[in-house]
GROMACS .gro file of C-alpha atoms in nm:
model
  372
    1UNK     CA    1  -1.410   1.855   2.606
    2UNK     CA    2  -1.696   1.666   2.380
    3UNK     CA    3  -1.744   1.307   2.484
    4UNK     CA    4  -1.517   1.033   2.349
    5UNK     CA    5  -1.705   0.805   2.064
    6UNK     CA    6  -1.819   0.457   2.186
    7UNK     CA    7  -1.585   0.187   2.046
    8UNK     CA    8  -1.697   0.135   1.658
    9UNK     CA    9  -1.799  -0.205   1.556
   10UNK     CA   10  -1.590  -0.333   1.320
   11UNK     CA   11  -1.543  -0.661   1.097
   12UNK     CA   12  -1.297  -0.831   0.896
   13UNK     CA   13  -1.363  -0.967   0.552
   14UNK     CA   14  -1.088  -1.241   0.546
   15UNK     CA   15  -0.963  -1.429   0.818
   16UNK     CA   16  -0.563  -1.570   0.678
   17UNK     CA   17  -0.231  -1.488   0.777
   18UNK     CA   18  -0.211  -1.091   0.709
   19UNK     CA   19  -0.539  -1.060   0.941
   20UNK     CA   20  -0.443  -1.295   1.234
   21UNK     CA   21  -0.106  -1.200   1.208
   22UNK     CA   22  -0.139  -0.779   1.161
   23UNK     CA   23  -0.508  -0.646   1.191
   24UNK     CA   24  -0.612  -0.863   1.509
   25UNK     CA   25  -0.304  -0.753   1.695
   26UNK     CA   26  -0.388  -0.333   1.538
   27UNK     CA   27  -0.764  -0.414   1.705
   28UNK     CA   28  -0.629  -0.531   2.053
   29UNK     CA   29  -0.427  -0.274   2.027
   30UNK     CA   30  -0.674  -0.006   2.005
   31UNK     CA   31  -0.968  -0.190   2.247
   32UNK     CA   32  -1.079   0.101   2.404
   33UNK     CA   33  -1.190   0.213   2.069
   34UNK     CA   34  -1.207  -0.047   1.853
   35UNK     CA   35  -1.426  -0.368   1.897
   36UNK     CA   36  -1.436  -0.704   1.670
   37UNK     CA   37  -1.801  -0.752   1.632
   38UNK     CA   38  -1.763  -1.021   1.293
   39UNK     CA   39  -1.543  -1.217   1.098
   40UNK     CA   40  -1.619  -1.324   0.710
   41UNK     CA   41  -1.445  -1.613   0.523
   42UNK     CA   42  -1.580  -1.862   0.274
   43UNK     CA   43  -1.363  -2.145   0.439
   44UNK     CA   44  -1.574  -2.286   0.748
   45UNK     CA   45  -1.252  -2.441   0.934
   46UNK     CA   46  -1.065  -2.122   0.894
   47UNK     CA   47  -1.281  -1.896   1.034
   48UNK     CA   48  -1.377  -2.108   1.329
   49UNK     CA   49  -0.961  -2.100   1.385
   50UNK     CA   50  -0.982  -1.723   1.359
   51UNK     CA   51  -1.262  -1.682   1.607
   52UNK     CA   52  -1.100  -1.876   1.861
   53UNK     CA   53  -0.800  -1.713   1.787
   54UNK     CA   54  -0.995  -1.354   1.821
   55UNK     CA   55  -1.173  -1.428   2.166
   56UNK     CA   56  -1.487  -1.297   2.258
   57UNK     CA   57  -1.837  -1.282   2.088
   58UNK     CA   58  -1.731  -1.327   1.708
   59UNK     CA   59  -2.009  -1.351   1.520
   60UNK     CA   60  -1.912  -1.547   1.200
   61UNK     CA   61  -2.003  -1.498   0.832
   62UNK     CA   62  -1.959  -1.704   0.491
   63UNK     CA   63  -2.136  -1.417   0.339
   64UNK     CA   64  -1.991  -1.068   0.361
   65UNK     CA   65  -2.354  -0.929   0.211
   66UNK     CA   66  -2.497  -1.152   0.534
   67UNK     CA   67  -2.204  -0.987   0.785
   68UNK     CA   68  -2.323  -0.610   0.641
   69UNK     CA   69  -2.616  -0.666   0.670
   70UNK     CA   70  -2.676  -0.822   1.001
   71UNK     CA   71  -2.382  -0.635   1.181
   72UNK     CA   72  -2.391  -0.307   1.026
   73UNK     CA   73  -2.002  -0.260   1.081
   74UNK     CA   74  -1.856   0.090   1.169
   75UNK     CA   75  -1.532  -0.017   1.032
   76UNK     CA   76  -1.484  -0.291   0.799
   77UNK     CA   77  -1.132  -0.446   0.752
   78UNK     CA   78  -1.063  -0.631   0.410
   79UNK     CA   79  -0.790  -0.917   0.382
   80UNK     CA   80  -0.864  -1.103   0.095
   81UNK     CA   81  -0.683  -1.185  -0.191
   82UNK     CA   82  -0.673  -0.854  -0.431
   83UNK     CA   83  -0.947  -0.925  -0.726
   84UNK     CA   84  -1.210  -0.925  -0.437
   85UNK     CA   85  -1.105  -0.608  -0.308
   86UNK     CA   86  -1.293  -0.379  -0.511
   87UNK     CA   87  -1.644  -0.559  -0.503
   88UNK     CA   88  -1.611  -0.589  -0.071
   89UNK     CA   89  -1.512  -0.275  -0.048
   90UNK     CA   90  -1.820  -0.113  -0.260
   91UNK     CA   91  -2.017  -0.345  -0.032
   92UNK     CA   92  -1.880  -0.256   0.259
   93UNK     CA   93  -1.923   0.130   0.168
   94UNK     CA   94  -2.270   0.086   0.078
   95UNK     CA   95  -2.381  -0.073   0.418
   96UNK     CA   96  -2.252   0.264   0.564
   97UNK     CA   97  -1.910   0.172   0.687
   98UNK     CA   98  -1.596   0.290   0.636
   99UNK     CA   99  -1.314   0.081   0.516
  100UNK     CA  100  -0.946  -0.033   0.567
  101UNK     CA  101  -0.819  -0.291   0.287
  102UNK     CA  102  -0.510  -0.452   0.203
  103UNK     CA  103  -0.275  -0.304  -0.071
  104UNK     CA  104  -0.342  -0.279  -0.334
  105UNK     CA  105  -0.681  -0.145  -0.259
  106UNK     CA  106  -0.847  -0.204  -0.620
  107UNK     CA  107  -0.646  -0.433  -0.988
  108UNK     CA  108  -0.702  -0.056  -1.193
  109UNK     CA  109  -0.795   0.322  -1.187
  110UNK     CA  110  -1.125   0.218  -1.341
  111UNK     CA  111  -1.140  -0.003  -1.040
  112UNK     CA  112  -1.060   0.301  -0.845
  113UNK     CA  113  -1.305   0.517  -0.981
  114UNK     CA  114  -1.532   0.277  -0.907
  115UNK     CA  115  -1.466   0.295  -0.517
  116UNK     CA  116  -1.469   0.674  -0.550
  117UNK     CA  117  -1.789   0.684  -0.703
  118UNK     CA  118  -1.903   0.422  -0.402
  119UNK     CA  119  -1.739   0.651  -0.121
  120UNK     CA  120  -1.922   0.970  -0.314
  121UNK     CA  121  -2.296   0.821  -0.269
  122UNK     CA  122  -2.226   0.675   0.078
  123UNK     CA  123  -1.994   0.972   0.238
  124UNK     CA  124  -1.794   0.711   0.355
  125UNK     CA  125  -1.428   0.674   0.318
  126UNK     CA  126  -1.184   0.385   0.155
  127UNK     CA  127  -0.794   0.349   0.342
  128UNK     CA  128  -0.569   0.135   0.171
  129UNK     CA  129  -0.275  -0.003   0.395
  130UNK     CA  130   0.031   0.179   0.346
  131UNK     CA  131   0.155   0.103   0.698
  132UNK     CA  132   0.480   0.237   0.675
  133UNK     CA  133   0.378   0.604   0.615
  134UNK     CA  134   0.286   0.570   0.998
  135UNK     CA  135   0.621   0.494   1.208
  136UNK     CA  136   0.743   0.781   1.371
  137UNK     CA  137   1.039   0.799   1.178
  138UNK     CA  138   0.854   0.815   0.854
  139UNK     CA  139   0.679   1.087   0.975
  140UNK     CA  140   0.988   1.276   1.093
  141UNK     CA  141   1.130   1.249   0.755
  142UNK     CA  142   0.855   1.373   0.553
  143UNK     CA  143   0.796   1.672   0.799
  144UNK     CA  144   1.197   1.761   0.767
  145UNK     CA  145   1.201   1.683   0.351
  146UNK     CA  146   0.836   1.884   0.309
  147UNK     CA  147   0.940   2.175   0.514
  148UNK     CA  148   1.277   2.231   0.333
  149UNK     CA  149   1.482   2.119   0.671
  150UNK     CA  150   1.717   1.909   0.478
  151UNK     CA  151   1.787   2.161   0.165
  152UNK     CA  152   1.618   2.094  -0.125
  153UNK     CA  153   1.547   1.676  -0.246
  154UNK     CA  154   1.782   1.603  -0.533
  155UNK     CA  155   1.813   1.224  -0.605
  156UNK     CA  156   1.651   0.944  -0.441
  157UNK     CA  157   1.654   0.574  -0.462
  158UNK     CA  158   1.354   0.312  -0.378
  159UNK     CA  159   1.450  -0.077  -0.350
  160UNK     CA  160   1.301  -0.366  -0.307
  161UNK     CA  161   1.472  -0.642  -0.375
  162UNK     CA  162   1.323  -0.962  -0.256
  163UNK     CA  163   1.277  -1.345  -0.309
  164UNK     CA  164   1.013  -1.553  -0.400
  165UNK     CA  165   1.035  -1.907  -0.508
  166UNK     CA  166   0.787  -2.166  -0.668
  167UNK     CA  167   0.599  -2.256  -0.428
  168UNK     CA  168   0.486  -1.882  -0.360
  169UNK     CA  169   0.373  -1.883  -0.701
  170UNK     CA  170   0.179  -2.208  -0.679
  171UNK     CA  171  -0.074  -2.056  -0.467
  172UNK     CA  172  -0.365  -2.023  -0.729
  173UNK     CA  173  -0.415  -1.663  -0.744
  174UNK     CA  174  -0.067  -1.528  -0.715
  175UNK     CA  175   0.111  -1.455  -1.043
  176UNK     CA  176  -0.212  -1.352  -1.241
  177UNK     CA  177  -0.356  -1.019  -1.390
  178UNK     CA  178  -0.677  -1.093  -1.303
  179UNK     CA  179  -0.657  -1.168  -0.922
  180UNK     CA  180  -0.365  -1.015  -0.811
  181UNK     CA  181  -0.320  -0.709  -1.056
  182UNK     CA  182   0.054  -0.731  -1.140
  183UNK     CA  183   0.414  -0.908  -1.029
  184UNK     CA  184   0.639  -0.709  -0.707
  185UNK     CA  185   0.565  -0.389  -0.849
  186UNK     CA  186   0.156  -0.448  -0.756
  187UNK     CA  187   0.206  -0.664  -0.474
  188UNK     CA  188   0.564  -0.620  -0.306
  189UNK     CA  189   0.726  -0.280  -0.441
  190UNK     CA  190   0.418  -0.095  -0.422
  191UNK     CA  191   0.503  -0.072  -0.006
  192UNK     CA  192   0.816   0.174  -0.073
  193UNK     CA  193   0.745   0.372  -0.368
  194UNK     CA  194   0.390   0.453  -0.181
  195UNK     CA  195   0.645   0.575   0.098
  196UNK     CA  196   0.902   0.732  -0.190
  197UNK     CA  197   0.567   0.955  -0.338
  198UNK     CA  198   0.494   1.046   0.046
  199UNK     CA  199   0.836   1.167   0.113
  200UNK     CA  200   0.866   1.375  -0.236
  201UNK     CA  201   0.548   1.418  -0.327
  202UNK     CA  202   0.364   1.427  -0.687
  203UNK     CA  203   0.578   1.304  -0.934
  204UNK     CA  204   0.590   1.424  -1.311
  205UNK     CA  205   0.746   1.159  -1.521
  206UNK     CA  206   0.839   0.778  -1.523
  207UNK     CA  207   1.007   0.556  -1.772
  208UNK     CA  208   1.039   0.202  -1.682
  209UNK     CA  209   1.141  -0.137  -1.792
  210UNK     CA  210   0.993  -0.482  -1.667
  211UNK     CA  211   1.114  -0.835  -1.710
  212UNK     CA  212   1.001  -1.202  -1.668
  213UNK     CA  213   1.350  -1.377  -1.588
  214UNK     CA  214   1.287  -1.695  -1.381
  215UNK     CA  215   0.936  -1.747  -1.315
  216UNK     CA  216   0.601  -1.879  -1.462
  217UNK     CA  217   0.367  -1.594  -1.415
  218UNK     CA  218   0.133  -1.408  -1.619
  219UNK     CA  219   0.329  -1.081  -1.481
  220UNK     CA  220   0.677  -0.926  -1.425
  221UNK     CA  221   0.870  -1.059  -1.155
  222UNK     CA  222   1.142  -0.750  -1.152
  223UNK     CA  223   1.071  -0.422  -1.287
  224UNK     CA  224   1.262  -0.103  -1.256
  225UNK     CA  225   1.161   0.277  -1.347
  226UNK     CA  226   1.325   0.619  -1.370
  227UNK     CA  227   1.080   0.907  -1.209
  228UNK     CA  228   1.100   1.303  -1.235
  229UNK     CA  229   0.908   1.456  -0.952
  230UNK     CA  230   0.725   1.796  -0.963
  231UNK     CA  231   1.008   1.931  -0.719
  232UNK     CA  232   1.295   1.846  -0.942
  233UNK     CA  233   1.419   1.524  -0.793
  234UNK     CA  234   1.504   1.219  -0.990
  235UNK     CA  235   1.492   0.883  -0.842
  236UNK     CA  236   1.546   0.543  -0.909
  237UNK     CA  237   1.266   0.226  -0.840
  238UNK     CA  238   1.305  -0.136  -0.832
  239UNK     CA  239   1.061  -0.357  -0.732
  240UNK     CA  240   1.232  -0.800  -0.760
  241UNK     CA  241   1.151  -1.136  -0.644
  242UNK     CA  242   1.468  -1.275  -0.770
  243UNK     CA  243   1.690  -1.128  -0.484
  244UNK     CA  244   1.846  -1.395  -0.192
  245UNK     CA  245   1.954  -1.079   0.024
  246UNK     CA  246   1.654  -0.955   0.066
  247UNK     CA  247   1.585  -0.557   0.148
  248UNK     CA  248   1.373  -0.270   0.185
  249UNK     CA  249   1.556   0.085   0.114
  250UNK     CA  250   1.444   0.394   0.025
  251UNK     CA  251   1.697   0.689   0.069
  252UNK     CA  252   1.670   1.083  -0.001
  253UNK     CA  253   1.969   1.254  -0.127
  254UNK     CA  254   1.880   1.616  -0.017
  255UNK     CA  255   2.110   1.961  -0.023
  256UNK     CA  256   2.202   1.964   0.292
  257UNK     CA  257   2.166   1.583   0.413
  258UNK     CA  258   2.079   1.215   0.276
  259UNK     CA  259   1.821   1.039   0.458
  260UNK     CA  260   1.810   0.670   0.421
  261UNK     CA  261   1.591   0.397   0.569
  262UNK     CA  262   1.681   0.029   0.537
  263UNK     CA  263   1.445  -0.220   0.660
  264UNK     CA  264   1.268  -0.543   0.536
  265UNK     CA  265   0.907  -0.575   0.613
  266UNK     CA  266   0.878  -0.288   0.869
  267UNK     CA  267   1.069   0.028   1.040
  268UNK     CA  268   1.217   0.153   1.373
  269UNK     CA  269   1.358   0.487   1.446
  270UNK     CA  270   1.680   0.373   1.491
  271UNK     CA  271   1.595   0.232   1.075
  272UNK     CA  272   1.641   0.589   0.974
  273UNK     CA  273   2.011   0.748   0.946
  274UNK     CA  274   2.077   1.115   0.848
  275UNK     CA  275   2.400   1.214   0.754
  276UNK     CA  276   2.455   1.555   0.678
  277UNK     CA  277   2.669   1.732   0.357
  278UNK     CA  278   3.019   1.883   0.499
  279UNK     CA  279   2.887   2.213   0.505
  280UNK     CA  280   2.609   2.188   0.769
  281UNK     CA  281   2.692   2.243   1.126
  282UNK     CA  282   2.702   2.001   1.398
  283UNK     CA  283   2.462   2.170   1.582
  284UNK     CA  284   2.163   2.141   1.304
  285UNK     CA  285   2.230   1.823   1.208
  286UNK     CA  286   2.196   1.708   1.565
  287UNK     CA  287   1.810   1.877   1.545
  288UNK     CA  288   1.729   1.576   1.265
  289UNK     CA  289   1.794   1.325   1.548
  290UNK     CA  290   1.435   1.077   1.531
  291UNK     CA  291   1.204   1.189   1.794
  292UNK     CA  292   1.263   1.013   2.121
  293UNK     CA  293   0.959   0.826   2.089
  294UNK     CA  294   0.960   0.541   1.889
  295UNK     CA  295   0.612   0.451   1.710
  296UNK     CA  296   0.715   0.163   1.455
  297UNK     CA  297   0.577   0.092   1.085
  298UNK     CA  298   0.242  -0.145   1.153
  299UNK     CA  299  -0.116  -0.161   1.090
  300UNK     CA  300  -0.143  -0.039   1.522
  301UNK     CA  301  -0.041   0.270   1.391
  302UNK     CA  302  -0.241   0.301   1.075
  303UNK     CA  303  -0.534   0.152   1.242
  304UNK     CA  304  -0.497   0.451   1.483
  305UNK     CA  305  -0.509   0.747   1.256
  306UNK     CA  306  -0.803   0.595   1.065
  307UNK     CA  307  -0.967   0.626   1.403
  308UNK     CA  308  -0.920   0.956   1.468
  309UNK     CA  309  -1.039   1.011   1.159
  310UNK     CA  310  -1.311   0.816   1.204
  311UNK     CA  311  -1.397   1.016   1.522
  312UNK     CA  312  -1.331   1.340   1.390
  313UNK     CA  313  -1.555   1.304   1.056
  314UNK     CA  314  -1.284   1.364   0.822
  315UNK     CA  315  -1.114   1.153   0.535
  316UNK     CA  316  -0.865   0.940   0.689
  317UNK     CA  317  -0.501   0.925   0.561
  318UNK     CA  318  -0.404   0.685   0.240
  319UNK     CA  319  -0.740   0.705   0.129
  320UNK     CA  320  -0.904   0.986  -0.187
  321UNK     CA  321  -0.624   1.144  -0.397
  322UNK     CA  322  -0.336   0.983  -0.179
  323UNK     CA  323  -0.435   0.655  -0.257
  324UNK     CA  324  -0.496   0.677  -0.622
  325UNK     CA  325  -0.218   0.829  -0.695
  326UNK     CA  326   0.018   0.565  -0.571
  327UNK     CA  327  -0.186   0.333  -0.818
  328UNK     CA  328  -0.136   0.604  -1.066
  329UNK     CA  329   0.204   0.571  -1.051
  330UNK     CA  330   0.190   0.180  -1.089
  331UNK     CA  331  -0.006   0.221  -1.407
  332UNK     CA  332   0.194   0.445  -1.521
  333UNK     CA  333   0.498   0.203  -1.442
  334UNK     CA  334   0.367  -0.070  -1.640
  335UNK     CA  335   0.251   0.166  -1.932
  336UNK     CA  336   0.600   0.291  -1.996
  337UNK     CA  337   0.753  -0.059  -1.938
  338UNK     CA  338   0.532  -0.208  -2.182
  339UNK     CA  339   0.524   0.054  -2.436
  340UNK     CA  340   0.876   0.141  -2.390
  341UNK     CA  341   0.786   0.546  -2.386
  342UNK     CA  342   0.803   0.785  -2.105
  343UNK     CA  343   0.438   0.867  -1.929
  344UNK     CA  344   0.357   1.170  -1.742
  345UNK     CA  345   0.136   1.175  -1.447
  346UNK     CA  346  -0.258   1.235  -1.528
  347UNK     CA  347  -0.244   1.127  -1.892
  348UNK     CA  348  -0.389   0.801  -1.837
  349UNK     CA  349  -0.724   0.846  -1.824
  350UNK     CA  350  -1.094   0.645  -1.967
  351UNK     CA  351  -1.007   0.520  -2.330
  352UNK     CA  352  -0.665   0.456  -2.200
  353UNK     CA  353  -0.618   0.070  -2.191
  354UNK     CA  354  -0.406   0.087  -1.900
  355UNK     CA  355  -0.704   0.251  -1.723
  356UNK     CA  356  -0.896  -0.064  -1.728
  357UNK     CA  357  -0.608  -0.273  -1.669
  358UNK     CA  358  -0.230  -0.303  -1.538
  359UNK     CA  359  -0.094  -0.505  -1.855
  360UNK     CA  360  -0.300  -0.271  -2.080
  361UNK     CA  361  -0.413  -0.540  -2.319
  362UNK     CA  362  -0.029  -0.537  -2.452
  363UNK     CA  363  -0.016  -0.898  -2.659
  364UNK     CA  364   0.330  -1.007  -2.499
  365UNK     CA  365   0.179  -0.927  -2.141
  366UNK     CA  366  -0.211  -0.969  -2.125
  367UNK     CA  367  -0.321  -1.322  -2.050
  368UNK     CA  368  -0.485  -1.499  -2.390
  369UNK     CA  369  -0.832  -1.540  -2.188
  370UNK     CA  370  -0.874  -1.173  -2.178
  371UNK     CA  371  -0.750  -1.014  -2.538
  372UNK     CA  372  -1.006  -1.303  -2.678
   0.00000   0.00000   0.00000
């Protein structure tokens, strides 16, 4: 057997909730592999909270070109709020490190070009966090739905339906084109339809609609889209901040069985339920049982494939063509919605103004500032 990597050095650009709260816990997690070398934030008081918080020898950083370049991270974990994504994660690639960021990984295609381009000259790699691809029961699902074990995927259904008030929207950048990319179908949807387009795979078609209804923002707060997939399938998306009950769902209407997950911000096994069509025998159905072990949606889990990645050399999951394409499909989303025509995958491209941008310079969507 070859000898086990040292533990990488890693960092974390960021220091609020999502990394105290989800990437510190993913790093303790994985300690025998993983160690927090350096932590970057431009607010003093918060990052000395965060390194107390972390344990250990924390070096900290108001400067992420300072952390890079004084740390030289293996791993570099992003956090911040989305318009910085892009520029830290070039950075971050540059200095030789491989990266994990927050959804959504870059506001555009160009943007994700642009990271491509970065990942090309350094042969590093870019992850965005799609953390629920990762549970065990996600991964039983796609494995029965890919390899035909369910009959063929018919109609499927993505929701989320959740609420956001005023005082979510107060927080300077939320609500804006230019630092958070888009409304719940950038920053809240973009969870399950990442996990729809692993399930089903690439899709062909999407026409969409996408509303402001009750609050003040630059972007949509609901949105909802019809989508043809390359296999046939034809599923329904909605992506809302207007919703009290709030709820994750995404469910798979196959031949032979319907697979549905419900959920809010993360998934069990016992989240998944299978129930099969009247023809199929007890006995086969029982085989789509989850596996006995019972890995749950987080970054722990994500955090450890991008290892073994990371060990073996290779490009880690949710990162190259698997990651853009999710953002594809969000472009593509707000295209349709705003032009009110259908859009097939790959046809927006450079020239295309929803290449550069989510609202696609439309005048009722993109913010006065940036059509002047």
């Amino acid at each position: 057997m070859p000898p086990r990597p040292t533990r990488r050095r890693v960092a974390v650009i960021g220091t609020g909730a999502i990394v105290s709260g989800s990437h510190l816990p993913a790093l303790t997690a994985h300690a025998d592999r993983a160690a927090l070398a350096a932590a970057v934030d431009v607010d003093q008081a918060r990052l000395d909270a965060f390194r107390e918080l972390a344990g250990g020898d924390v070096a900290g950083y108001t400067s992420v070109e300072d952390m890079l370049d004084a740390v030289r991270p293996d791993l570099v974990l992003v956090g911040t709020p989305p318009a910085l994504h892009r520029d830290q994660t070039v950075a971050a690639l540059k200095a030789g490190a491989w990266v994990l960021c927050e959804k959504p990984l870059c506001l555009s295609l160009a943007e994700y070009d642009e990271i491509a381009a970065a990942e090309a000259a350094s042969g590093g790699y870019a992850s965005v966090v799609f953390q629920h691809r990762y549970g065990s029961g996600a991964v039983h699902a796609r494995q029965l739905i890919t390899g035909g074990g369910l009959g063929a995927p018919l109609v499927a259904h993505c929701q989320t339906t959740w609420h956001r008030d005023a005082a979510y929207y107060a927080v300077p950048w939320r609500g804006t084109w230019a630092s958070e990319g888009g409304g719940p179908t950038m920053g809240h949807g973009i969870h399950q339809y990442d996990l729809l387009l692993h399930l089903l795979g690439p899709w062909t078609e999407i026409r969409a609609m996408a509303a402001r209804l009750v609050h003040d923002t630059e972007s949509e707060d609901v949105s909802t889209a019809l989508v043809r997939f390359a296999n046939g399938a034809l599923a329904t998306v909605v992506n809302s901040v207007l919703s009290p009950q709030e709820v994750s769902r995404v469910r798979v209407d196959c031949a032979d069985a319907t697979v549905e997950l419900t959920h809010l911000y993360g998934h069990r096994n016992e989240d998944w339920v299978y129930t099969p069509a009247p023809h199929v025998p007890a006995a086969r159905a029982a085989a789509w049982r989850t596996p006995e072990t019972d890995v749950p949606s987080s970054h722990t889990a994500q955090l450890g494939a991008l290892l073994d990645a990371l060990d073996a050399g290779v490009r880690p999951p949710g990162s190259g063509p698997d990651a853009r394409a999710t953002l594809e499909f969000a472009a593509a989303l707000y295209k349709s919605a705003f032009t009110g025509r259908p859009v097939h995958a790959g046809e927006i491209g450079p020239g295309d103004p929803y290449y550069a941008a989510m609202h696609g310079d439309h005048p009722h969507w993109a913010p006065t500032e940036e059509r002047a």
